Amino acid sequence: MQIKHQRCAHAQGSARVGSRASRVPAVVVRATASTATDKAQPDWTGDKLMSKVVNWMINTKPIFAVMKFGAKNAMKSTTLKAGIDWDGHVQKMQQTAELQQLCQEFSQQPHPGLQYPSYYTVPFHSYDDGNLNWQAAYEVEPASYAMALRTFKTETLTGEQAMLKLRKGINDEIQAYHAKHGVPAPSSIMDIGCSTGISSRWYQAAWPDADITGLDLSPYFLAVAELEERRRVAAEPSCKRITFVRGLAEATGYDDASWDMVVFSFIAHECPQAALAAFVREARRIVKRGGVVCFVDNNPRSKTIQNLPPVLFTLMKSTEPWSDEYYSFDLEEALRQGGFDRVVTTEADHRHRTVFGIAV
């Protein structure tokens, strides 16, 4: 199964910019039936005993090898039950010769002084090389289906339906935040940590007239993103093209105040706190005054995540080396201290949050 290219939609109407509100503390906007708790983070993260036990298991190589294998199999099993051929998709990607050339082109993009941060080169997501390999790039699409299906596992949904529900929930929260605070629909969007372009294409569907750039550090991921973008535009030539570039989230190289909206799509939980603080600083530098920053990621206060069975949270944590730092990081406070106002956290669904701020 292949994630369908998002169809072009009519442009969103722009609301007038309201007067700038005074700075207020972070607010958690809850759905009618809230899926969040008052506990800041799961017990299996941080310095808690349960977390230390899990970390010991992860740091014990023979045990970790079994955990890594189990984590991948759990994801593949989810897609198999939904009729998604994980291995078949990988095989098709392996036979796509164009990807090799695209990867080489992205690798050769000029980036003076570009080096991989140390946090980026550790094993994660069951790959010894992290995101710097073809296998990881090939498996992004089926893994994304698995994430969506597992988010809504109590419902009978196809992979496409689960993906639509997941992404629509995110886009609806972003649009609602703009509307509530009188911010016009963005005409330029930077999707940081775009991976293979799945998030970028969903943003393009929601804001079809916006200039969208997807930025990622992996030339393998970007090669797949560019390939899929060429296919999308060939199928619908009237769609506005998404640009993909290689770069660092904490040092994008773009001009000051050059973007209406900057979105970090599911990368915060993959990074240490020092990197997260740098992301906030870079976002404030490149977003326009009155523009929006948004972090889309796992919700530390999610009842679902906090109450995961030991087997599941152990497997999940085994593939995410920076979990302890992410779940204990006060992202809302970092945004307030970093020059953002009207900092708000909303629930995109029972597992994921959207954290917003407006540049002042």
mmCIF file of C-alpha atoms in Angstrom:
data_model
loop_
_atom_site.group_PDB
_atom_site.id
_atom_site.type_symbol
_atom_site.label_atom_id
_atom_site.label_comp_id
_atom_site.label_asym_id
_atom_site.label_seq_id
_atom_site.Cartn_x
_atom_site.Cartn_y
_atom_site.Cartn_z
ATOM 1 C CA MET A 1 0.000 0.000 0.000
ATOM 2 C CA GLN A 2 1.213 3.465 -0.836
ATOM 3 C CA ILE A 3 0.203 6.634 0.964
ATOM 4 C CA LYS A 4 -2.024 8.460 -1.477
ATOM 5 C CA HIS A 5 -0.819 11.806 -2.716
ATOM 6 C CA GLN A 6 -2.858 14.551 -1.093
ATOM 7 C CA ARG A 7 -5.142 16.298 -3.538
ATOM 8 C CA CYS A 8 -4.999 20.043 -4.030
ATOM 9 C CA ALA A 9 -7.724 21.879 -2.138
ATOM 10 C CA HIS A 10 -9.216 25.350 -2.346
ATOM 11 C CA ALA A 11 -7.207 28.019 -0.590
ATOM 12 C CA GLN A 12 -8.079 28.733 3.009
ATOM 13 C CA GLY A 13 -9.590 32.132 3.786
ATOM 14 C CA SER A 14 -7.374 34.493 5.771
ATOM 15 C CA ALA A 15 -8.542 36.003 9.045
ATOM 16 C CA ARG A 16 -7.482 39.462 10.093
ATOM 17 C CA VAL A 17 -4.618 39.758 12.522
ATOM 18 C CA GLY A 18 -5.929 40.578 15.966
ATOM 19 C CA SER A 19 -4.201 42.772 18.492
ATOM 20 C CA ARG A 20 -1.295 41.127 20.279
ATOM 21 C CA ALA A 21 -2.396 39.641 23.575
ATOM 22 C CA SER A 22 -0.360 40.020 26.713
ATOM 23 C CA ARG A 23 1.933 37.147 27.615
ATOM 24 C CA VAL A 24 0.124 34.408 29.513
ATOM 25 C CA PRO A 25 1.163 31.062 30.998
ATOM 26 C CA ALA A 26 0.855 27.904 28.949
ATOM 27 C CA VAL A 27 -2.674 26.551 28.707
ATOM 28 C CA VAL A 28 -3.711 23.010 27.901
ATOM 29 C CA VAL A 29 -6.820 23.152 25.735
ATOM 30 C CA ARG A 30 -8.714 19.957 26.351
ATOM 31 C CA ALA A 31 -11.216 18.217 24.148
ATOM 32 C CA THR A 32 -14.720 17.639 25.513
ATOM 33 C CA ALA A 33 -13.524 14.255 26.755
ATOM 34 C CA SER A 34 -9.926 14.967 27.733
ATOM 35 C CA THR A 35 -7.340 12.292 27.114
ATOM 36 C CA ALA A 36 -4.638 14.018 29.180
ATOM 37 C CA THR A 37 -3.688 13.696 32.836
ATOM 38 C CA ASP A 38 -2.261 16.098 35.397
ATOM 39 C CA LYS A 39 0.886 13.959 35.692
ATOM 40 C CA ALA A 40 3.669 15.625 33.715
ATOM 41 C CA GLN A 41 5.307 12.486 32.282
ATOM 42 C CA PRO A 42 5.073 8.664 32.247
ATOM 43 C CA ASP A 43 6.573 6.673 35.129
ATOM 44 C CA TRP A 44 8.776 4.813 32.658
ATOM 45 C CA THR A 45 10.757 7.968 31.855
ATOM 46 C CA GLY A 46 13.128 10.168 33.840
ATOM 47 C CA ASP A 47 14.698 9.151 37.170
ATOM 48 C CA LYS A 48 11.888 6.896 38.338
ATOM 49 C CA LEU A 49 12.661 3.309 39.343
ATOM 50 C CA MET A 50 10.688 1.823 36.473
ATOM 51 C CA SER A 51 12.620 4.006 34.041
ATOM 52 C CA LYS A 52 15.971 2.917 35.503
ATOM 53 C CA VAL A 53 15.035 -0.758 35.105
ATOM 54 C CA VAL A 54 14.048 -0.256 31.471
ATOM 55 C CA ASN A 55 17.232 1.717 30.810
ATOM 56 C CA TRP A 56 19.322 -1.089 32.296
ATOM 57 C CA MET A 57 17.646 -3.535 29.919
ATOM 58 C CA ILE A 58 18.289 -1.242 26.957
ATOM 59 C CA ASN A 59 21.952 -0.859 27.914
ATOM 60 C CA THR A 60 22.410 -4.642 28.156
ATOM 61 C CA LYS A 61 23.285 -5.598 24.578
ATOM 62 C CA PRO A 62 21.811 -9.126 24.416
ATOM 63 C CA ILE A 63 18.535 -7.899 25.912
ATOM 64 C CA PHE A 64 18.517 -4.808 23.713
ATOM 65 C CA ALA A 65 18.941 -6.918 20.570
ATOM 66 C CA VAL A 66 15.810 -8.870 21.466
ATOM 67 C CA MET A 67 13.906 -5.672 22.288
ATOM 68 C CA LYS A 68 14.886 -4.057 19.003
ATOM 69 C CA PHE A 69 13.713 -7.097 17.060
ATOM 70 C CA GLY A 70 10.460 -7.148 19.028
ATOM 71 C CA ALA A 71 9.763 -3.473 18.406
ATOM 72 C CA LYS A 72 10.111 -3.850 14.638
ATOM 73 C CA ASN A 73 7.970 -6.993 14.574
ATOM 74 C CA ALA A 74 5.218 -5.282 16.560
ATOM 75 C CA MET A 75 5.032 -2.525 13.936
ATOM 76 C CA LYS A 76 5.084 -4.966 11.031
ATOM 77 C CA SER A 77 2.391 -7.095 12.641
ATOM 78 C CA THR A 78 0.109 -4.059 12.891
ATOM 79 C CA THR A 79 0.432 -3.295 9.187
ATOM 80 C CA LEU A 80 0.052 -6.932 8.182
ATOM 81 C CA LYS A 81 -3.290 -7.167 9.970
ATOM 82 C CA ALA A 82 -4.442 -4.128 7.966
ATOM 83 C CA GLY A 83 -3.407 -5.710 4.679
ATOM 84 C CA ILE A 84 -0.313 -3.536 4.205
ATOM 85 C CA ASP A 85 2.615 -5.357 2.647
ATOM 86 C CA TRP A 86 5.578 -3.893 4.557
ATOM 87 C CA ASP A 87 8.223 -6.103 2.953
ATOM 88 C CA GLY A 88 6.683 -5.738 -0.502
ATOM 89 C CA HIS A 89 6.863 -1.958 -0.241
ATOM 90 C CA VAL A 90 10.530 -2.147 0.751
ATOM 91 C CA GLN A 91 11.293 -4.394 -2.194
ATOM 92 C CA LYS A 92 9.670 -1.945 -4.623
ATOM 93 C CA MET A 93 11.710 0.899 -3.193
ATOM 94 C CA GLN A 94 14.895 -1.140 -3.494
ATOM 95 C CA GLN A 95 14.206 -1.552 -7.207
ATOM 96 C CA THR A 96 13.774 2.203 -7.812
ATOM 97 C CA ALA A 97 17.081 3.204 -9.407
ATOM 98 C CA GLU A 98 16.216 6.914 -9.406
ATOM 99 C CA LEU A 99 16.608 7.064 -5.641
ATOM 100 C CA GLN A 100 20.365 6.540 -5.749
ATOM 101 C CA GLN A 101 20.877 9.611 -7.915
ATOM 102 C CA LEU A 102 18.545 11.723 -5.790
ATOM 103 C CA CYS A 103 20.399 10.724 -2.633
ATOM 104 C CA GLN A 104 23.689 11.723 -4.206
ATOM 105 C CA GLU A 105 22.261 15.112 -5.207
ATOM 106 C CA PHE A 106 21.020 15.844 -1.694
ATOM 107 C CA SER A 107 24.327 14.690 -0.218
ATOM 108 C CA GLN A 108 26.144 17.170 -2.438
ATOM 109 C CA GLN A 109 24.002 20.188 -1.577
ATOM 110 C CA PRO A 110 26.324 22.953 -0.359
ATOM 111 C CA HIS A 111 26.268 23.247 3.427
ATOM 112 C CA PRO A 112 29.377 24.976 4.759
ATOM 113 C CA GLY A 113 30.464 23.277 7.940
ATOM 114 C CA LEU A 114 27.526 20.872 8.039
ATOM 115 C CA GLN A 115 28.189 18.009 10.434
ATOM 116 C CA TYR A 116 25.886 15.407 11.871
ATOM 117 C CA PRO A 117 25.142 16.192 15.535
ATOM 118 C CA SER A 118 26.212 13.447 17.932
ATOM 119 C CA TYR A 119 22.598 12.799 18.955
ATOM 120 C CA TYR A 120 21.760 12.031 15.319
ATOM 121 C CA THR A 121 24.338 9.291 14.842
ATOM 122 C CA VAL A 122 23.286 6.954 17.659
ATOM 123 C CA PRO A 123 21.141 3.870 16.920
ATOM 124 C CA PHE A 124 17.404 4.530 17.033
ATOM 125 C CA HIS A 125 14.183 3.282 15.475
ATOM 126 C CA SER A 126 15.737 -0.194 15.330
ATOM 127 C CA TYR A 127 18.471 0.981 12.925
ATOM 128 C CA ASP A 128 22.120 0.988 13.931
ATOM 129 C CA ASP A 129 22.691 4.045 11.703
ATOM 130 C CA GLY A 130 19.528 5.850 12.754
ATOM 131 C CA ASN A 131 18.123 7.717 9.751
ATOM 132 C CA LEU A 132 21.318 7.469 7.725
ATOM 133 C CA ASN A 133 20.525 4.353 5.716
ATOM 134 C CA TRP A 134 18.214 3.141 2.963
ATOM 135 C CA GLN A 135 16.322 0.642 5.107
ATOM 136 C CA ALA A 136 15.093 3.397 7.397
ATOM 137 C CA ALA A 137 14.028 5.507 4.417
ATOM 138 C CA TYR A 138 12.227 2.627 2.716
ATOM 139 C CA GLU A 139 10.305 1.764 5.865
ATOM 140 C CA VAL A 140 9.029 5.242 6.769
ATOM 141 C CA GLU A 141 5.779 4.790 4.852
ATOM 142 C CA PRO A 142 4.666 1.450 6.331
ATOM 143 C CA ALA A 143 5.901 2.560 9.768
ATOM 144 C CA SER A 144 3.737 5.687 9.456
ATOM 145 C CA TYR A 145 0.729 3.518 8.716
ATOM 146 C CA ALA A 146 1.566 1.400 11.754
ATOM 147 C CA MET A 147 1.697 4.494 13.976
ATOM 148 C CA ALA A 148 -1.679 5.692 12.726
ATOM 149 C CA LEU A 149 -3.283 2.253 13.053
ATOM 150 C CA ARG A 150 -1.948 1.792 16.575
ATOM 151 C CA THR A 151 -3.219 5.248 17.550
ATOM 152 C CA PHE A 152 -6.756 4.213 16.619
ATOM 153 C CA LYS A 153 -6.474 0.502 17.313
ATOM 154 C CA THR A 154 -9.904 0.315 18.973
ATOM 155 C CA GLU A 155 -11.531 1.360 15.691
ATOM 156 C CA THR A 156 -11.922 -0.700 12.543
ATOM 157 C CA LEU A 157 -9.979 1.430 10.074
ATOM 158 C CA THR A 158 -7.932 0.820 6.976
ATOM 159 C CA GLY A 159 -4.419 2.192 6.838
ATOM 160 C CA GLU A 160 -5.598 5.115 4.707
ATOM 161 C CA GLN A 161 -8.477 5.904 7.062
ATOM 162 C CA ALA A 162 -6.234 5.823 10.123
ATOM 163 C CA MET A 163 -3.677 8.070 8.419
ATOM 164 C CA LEU A 164 -6.383 10.524 7.374
ATOM 165 C CA LYS A 165 -7.758 10.693 10.908
ATOM 166 C CA LEU A 166 -4.304 11.221 12.409
ATOM 167 C CA ARG A 167 -3.237 13.942 9.998
ATOM 168 C CA LYS A 168 -6.619 15.671 9.890
ATOM 169 C CA GLY A 169 -6.551 15.927 13.668
ATOM 170 C CA ILE A 170 -3.179 17.669 13.508
ATOM 171 C CA ASN A 171 -4.134 20.044 10.702
ATOM 172 C CA ASP A 172 -7.455 20.868 12.370
ATOM 173 C CA GLU A 173 -5.621 21.921 15.538
ATOM 174 C CA ILE A 174 -3.229 24.121 13.569
ATOM 175 C CA GLN A 175 -6.067 25.797 11.681
ATOM 176 C CA ALA A 176 -8.080 26.267 14.864
ATOM 177 C CA TYR A 177 -5.127 27.940 16.587
ATOM 178 C CA HIS A 178 -4.694 30.386 13.703
ATOM 179 C CA ALA A 179 -8.398 31.200 13.709
ATOM 180 C CA LYS A 180 -8.642 31.638 17.482
ATOM 181 C CA HIS A 181 -5.724 34.065 17.605
ATOM 182 C CA GLY A 182 -6.573 35.990 14.455
ATOM 183 C CA VAL A 183 -3.518 34.831 12.543
ATOM 184 C CA PRO A 184 -3.849 34.652 8.736
ATOM 185 C CA ALA A 185 -3.451 31.304 7.025
ATOM 186 C CA PRO A 186 0.293 30.832 6.399
ATOM 187 C CA SER A 187 1.614 31.660 2.938
ATOM 188 C CA SER A 188 4.989 30.086 3.725
ATOM 189 C CA ILE A 189 5.578 26.941 5.810
ATOM 190 C CA MET A 190 8.843 25.339 6.910
ATOM 191 C CA ASP A 191 8.353 21.665 7.812
ATOM 192 C CA ILE A 192 11.399 20.806 9.915
ATOM 193 C CA GLY A 193 12.177 17.116 10.235
ATOM 194 C CA CYS A 194 10.048 16.363 7.184
ATOM 195 C CA SER A 195 11.437 12.815 6.827
ATOM 196 C CA THR A 196 10.182 11.412 3.500
ATOM 197 C CA GLY A 197 7.745 14.277 3.003
ATOM 198 C CA ILE A 198 4.567 12.723 4.374
ATOM 199 C CA SER A 199 3.885 15.613 6.759
ATOM 200 C CA SER A 200 4.804 18.192 4.099
ATOM 201 C CA ARG A 201 2.247 16.781 1.692
ATOM 202 C CA TRP A 202 -0.470 16.878 4.321
ATOM 203 C CA TYR A 203 0.351 20.527 5.044
ATOM 204 C CA GLN A 204 0.200 21.226 1.312
ATOM 205 C CA ALA A 205 -3.269 19.684 1.186
ATOM 206 C CA ALA A 206 -4.448 21.963 4.007
ATOM 207 C CA TRP A 207 -2.722 25.109 2.673
ATOM 208 C CA PRO A 208 -2.526 24.540 -1.112
ATOM 209 C CA ASP A 209 -1.429 28.104 -1.926
ATOM 210 C CA ALA A 210 1.417 28.175 0.596
ATOM 211 C CA ASP A 211 5.078 27.912 -0.317
ATOM 212 C CA ILE A 212 6.188 24.815 1.587
ATOM 213 C CA THR A 213 9.720 23.622 2.208
ATOM 214 C CA GLY A 214 10.545 20.341 3.896
ATOM 215 C CA LEU A 215 13.901 20.239 5.677
ATOM 216 C CA ASP A 216 15.631 17.095 6.872
ATOM 217 C CA LEU A 217 19.171 15.961 7.593
ATOM 218 C CA SER A 218 19.005 12.513 5.988
ATOM 219 C CA PRO A 219 19.778 12.438 2.246
ATOM 220 C CA TYR A 220 18.140 9.009 2.129
ATOM 221 C CA PHE A 221 14.846 10.344 3.481
ATOM 222 C CA LEU A 222 14.997 13.373 1.206
ATOM 223 C CA ALA A 223 15.571 11.196 -1.853
ATOM 224 C CA VAL A 224 12.321 9.362 -1.118
ATOM 225 C CA ALA A 225 10.555 12.669 -0.418
ATOM 226 C CA GLU A 226 11.649 14.123 -3.766
ATOM 227 C CA LEU A 227 10.675 10.966 -5.638
ATOM 228 C CA GLU A 228 7.179 11.022 -4.149
ATOM 229 C CA GLU A 229 6.868 14.745 -4.853
ATOM 230 C CA ARG A 230 7.696 14.247 -8.514
ATOM 231 C CA ARG A 231 5.054 11.544 -8.708
ATOM 232 C CA ARG A 232 2.486 13.760 -6.978
ATOM 233 C CA VAL A 233 3.069 16.727 -9.251
ATOM 234 C CA ALA A 234 3.029 14.506 -12.343
ATOM 235 C CA ALA A 235 -0.379 13.188 -11.287
ATOM 236 C CA GLU A 236 -1.729 16.677 -10.521
ATOM 237 C CA PRO A 237 0.287 19.342 -12.372
ATOM 238 C CA SER A 238 -1.819 22.182 -10.960
ATOM 239 C CA CYS A 239 -0.598 21.470 -7.420
ATOM 240 C CA LYS A 240 2.006 23.776 -5.981
ATOM 241 C CA ARG A 241 5.344 22.023 -5.687
ATOM 242 C CA ILE A 242 6.975 21.319 -2.325
ATOM 243 C CA THR A 243 10.704 22.036 -2.067
ATOM 244 C CA PHE A 244 12.919 19.640 -0.129
ATOM 245 C CA VAL A 245 16.292 20.681 1.256
ATOM 246 C CA ARG A 246 18.949 19.140 3.461
ATOM 247 C CA GLY A 247 19.879 20.959 6.620
ATOM 248 C CA LEU A 248 20.015 21.141 10.388
ATOM 249 C CA ALA A 249 16.907 21.865 12.444
ATOM 250 C CA GLU A 250 18.970 23.996 14.835
ATOM 251 C CA ALA A 251 20.786 25.899 12.065
ATOM 252 C CA THR A 252 18.619 25.962 8.936
ATOM 253 C CA GLY A 253 20.591 28.658 7.128
ATOM 254 C CA TYR A 254 17.461 30.636 6.207
ATOM 255 C CA ASP A 255 17.140 34.387 6.663
ATOM 256 C CA ASP A 256 15.753 35.946 9.815
ATOM 257 C CA ALA A 257 11.962 36.383 9.873
ATOM 258 C CA SER A 258 11.422 34.526 6.590
ATOM 259 C CA TRP A 259 8.558 32.102 7.392
ATOM 260 C CA ASP A 260 4.905 32.469 8.409
ATOM 261 C CA MET A 261 4.825 29.087 10.137
ATOM 262 C CA VAL A 262 7.515 26.682 11.302
ATOM 263 C CA VAL A 263 6.428 23.132 12.180
ATOM 264 C CA PHE A 264 8.492 20.415 13.861
ATOM 265 C CA SER A 265 6.848 17.156 12.845
ATOM 266 C CA PHE A 266 7.459 14.236 15.211
ATOM 267 C CA ILE A 267 11.166 14.930 15.734
ATOM 268 C CA ALA A 268 11.205 16.420 19.245
ATOM 269 C CA HIS A 269 10.959 13.008 20.941
ATOM 270 C CA GLU A 270 14.038 11.909 18.973
ATOM 271 C CA CYS A 271 16.299 14.607 20.391
ATOM 272 C CA PRO A 272 18.037 15.589 23.661
ATOM 273 C CA GLN A 273 17.049 18.697 25.561
ATOM 274 C CA ALA A 274 19.985 20.762 24.322
ATOM 275 C CA ALA A 275 18.814 20.192 20.757
ATOM 276 C CA LEU A 276 15.202 21.009 21.660
ATOM 277 C CA ALA A 277 16.282 24.323 23.157
ATOM 278 C CA ALA A 278 18.264 25.039 19.974
ATOM 279 C CA PHE A 279 15.196 24.216 17.843
ATOM 280 C CA VAL A 280 13.182 26.828 19.732
ATOM 281 C CA ARG A 281 15.886 29.463 19.223
ATOM 282 C CA GLU A 282 16.163 28.737 15.518
ATOM 283 C CA ALA A 283 12.390 28.762 15.080
ATOM 284 C CA ARG A 284 12.196 32.208 16.702
ATOM 285 C CA ARG A 285 14.959 33.458 14.431
ATOM 286 C CA ILE A 286 13.411 32.352 11.134
ATOM 287 C CA VAL A 287 9.698 32.866 11.841
ATOM 288 C CA LYS A 288 8.187 36.274 11.165
ATOM 289 C CA ARG A 289 6.913 38.445 14.002
ATOM 290 C CA GLY A 290 3.330 37.352 14.489
ATOM 291 C CA GLY A 291 4.092 34.004 12.848
ATOM 292 C CA VAL A 292 3.413 30.605 14.392
ATOM 293 C CA VAL A 293 5.644 27.797 15.608
ATOM 294 C CA CYS A 294 4.137 24.362 16.157
ATOM 295 C CA PHE A 295 5.604 21.179 17.623
ATOM 296 C CA VAL A 296 3.675 18.012 16.735
ATOM 297 C CA ASP A 297 4.644 14.995 18.819
ATOM 298 C CA ASN A 298 3.829 12.474 21.523
ATOM 299 C CA ASN A 299 1.956 13.931 24.470
ATOM 300 C CA PRO A 300 3.745 13.323 27.800
ATOM 301 C CA ARG A 301 0.412 13.817 29.597
ATOM 302 C CA SER A 302 -1.462 11.325 27.419
ATOM 303 C CA LYS A 303 -3.363 8.755 29.488
ATOM 304 C CA THR A 304 -2.700 6.220 26.751
ATOM 305 C CA ILE A 305 1.051 6.749 26.753
ATOM 306 C CA GLN A 306 1.303 6.934 30.544
ATOM 307 C CA ASN A 307 -0.642 3.687 30.926
ATOM 308 C CA LEU A 308 1.091 1.618 28.259
ATOM 309 C CA PRO A 309 1.656 -2.015 29.337
ATOM 310 C CA PRO A 310 5.265 -2.743 30.388
ATOM 311 C CA VAL A 311 5.965 -4.755 27.252
ATOM 312 C CA LEU A 312 4.872 -1.926 24.961
ATOM 313 C CA PHE A 313 6.586 0.954 26.724
ATOM 314 C CA THR A 314 9.766 -1.091 27.006
ATOM 315 C CA LEU A 315 9.730 -1.812 23.277
ATOM 316 C CA MET A 316 8.916 1.810 22.443
ATOM 317 C CA LYS A 317 11.631 3.201 24.692
ATOM 318 C CA SER A 318 14.200 0.753 23.291
ATOM 319 C CA THR A 319 13.972 2.488 19.888
ATOM 320 C CA GLU A 320 13.958 6.068 21.233
ATOM 321 C CA PRO A 321 17.253 6.821 23.046
ATOM 322 C CA TRP A 322 16.233 10.350 24.047
ATOM 323 C CA SER A 323 12.844 9.501 25.582
ATOM 324 C CA ASP A 324 13.842 10.497 29.117
ATOM 325 C CA GLU A 325 15.002 13.921 27.961
ATOM 326 C CA TYR A 326 11.985 14.577 25.746
ATOM 327 C CA TYR A 327 9.338 13.601 28.271
ATOM 328 C CA SER A 328 10.929 15.712 31.027
ATOM 329 C CA PHE A 329 11.491 18.791 28.834
ATOM 330 C CA ASP A 330 9.166 21.741 29.486
ATOM 331 C CA LEU A 331 8.535 22.709 25.884
ATOM 332 C CA GLU A 332 5.899 25.300 26.755
ATOM 333 C CA GLU A 333 8.266 27.133 29.084
ATOM 334 C CA ALA A 334 11.046 26.965 26.504
ATOM 335 C CA LEU A 335 8.762 28.646 23.981
ATOM 336 C CA ARG A 336 7.757 31.373 26.419
ATOM 337 C CA GLN A 337 11.376 32.023 27.343
ATOM 338 C CA GLY A 338 12.375 31.857 23.676
ATOM 339 C CA GLY A 339 10.256 34.787 22.514
ATOM 340 C CA PHE A 340 6.838 33.255 21.843
ATOM 341 C CA ASP A 341 3.494 34.421 23.186
ATOM 342 C CA ARG A 342 0.102 32.734 23.542
ATOM 343 C CA VAL A 343 1.775 29.392 24.187
ATOM 344 C CA VAL A 344 -0.861 26.674 24.076
ATOM 345 C CA THR A 345 -0.888 22.885 24.079
ATOM 346 C CA THR A 346 -3.807 21.099 22.447
ATOM 347 C CA GLU A 347 -4.585 17.433 21.973
ATOM 348 C CA ALA A 348 -4.532 16.301 18.346
ATOM 349 C CA ASP A 349 -5.716 12.873 19.509
ATOM 350 C CA HIS A 350 -5.414 10.709 22.616
ATOM 351 C CA ARG A 351 -1.666 10.134 22.046
ATOM 352 C CA HIS A 352 -0.371 13.277 20.351
ATOM 353 C CA ARG A 353 -0.162 16.978 21.111
ATOM 354 C CA THR A 354 0.334 20.191 19.209
ATOM 355 C CA VAL A 355 2.285 22.883 21.069
ATOM 356 C CA PHE A 356 1.936 26.402 19.665
ATOM 357 C CA GLY A 357 3.391 29.844 20.097
ATOM 358 C CA ILE A 358 3.287 33.183 18.266
ATOM 359 C CA ALA A 359 6.540 35.084 17.724
ATOM 360 C CA VAL A 360 6.713 38.466 19.482
#
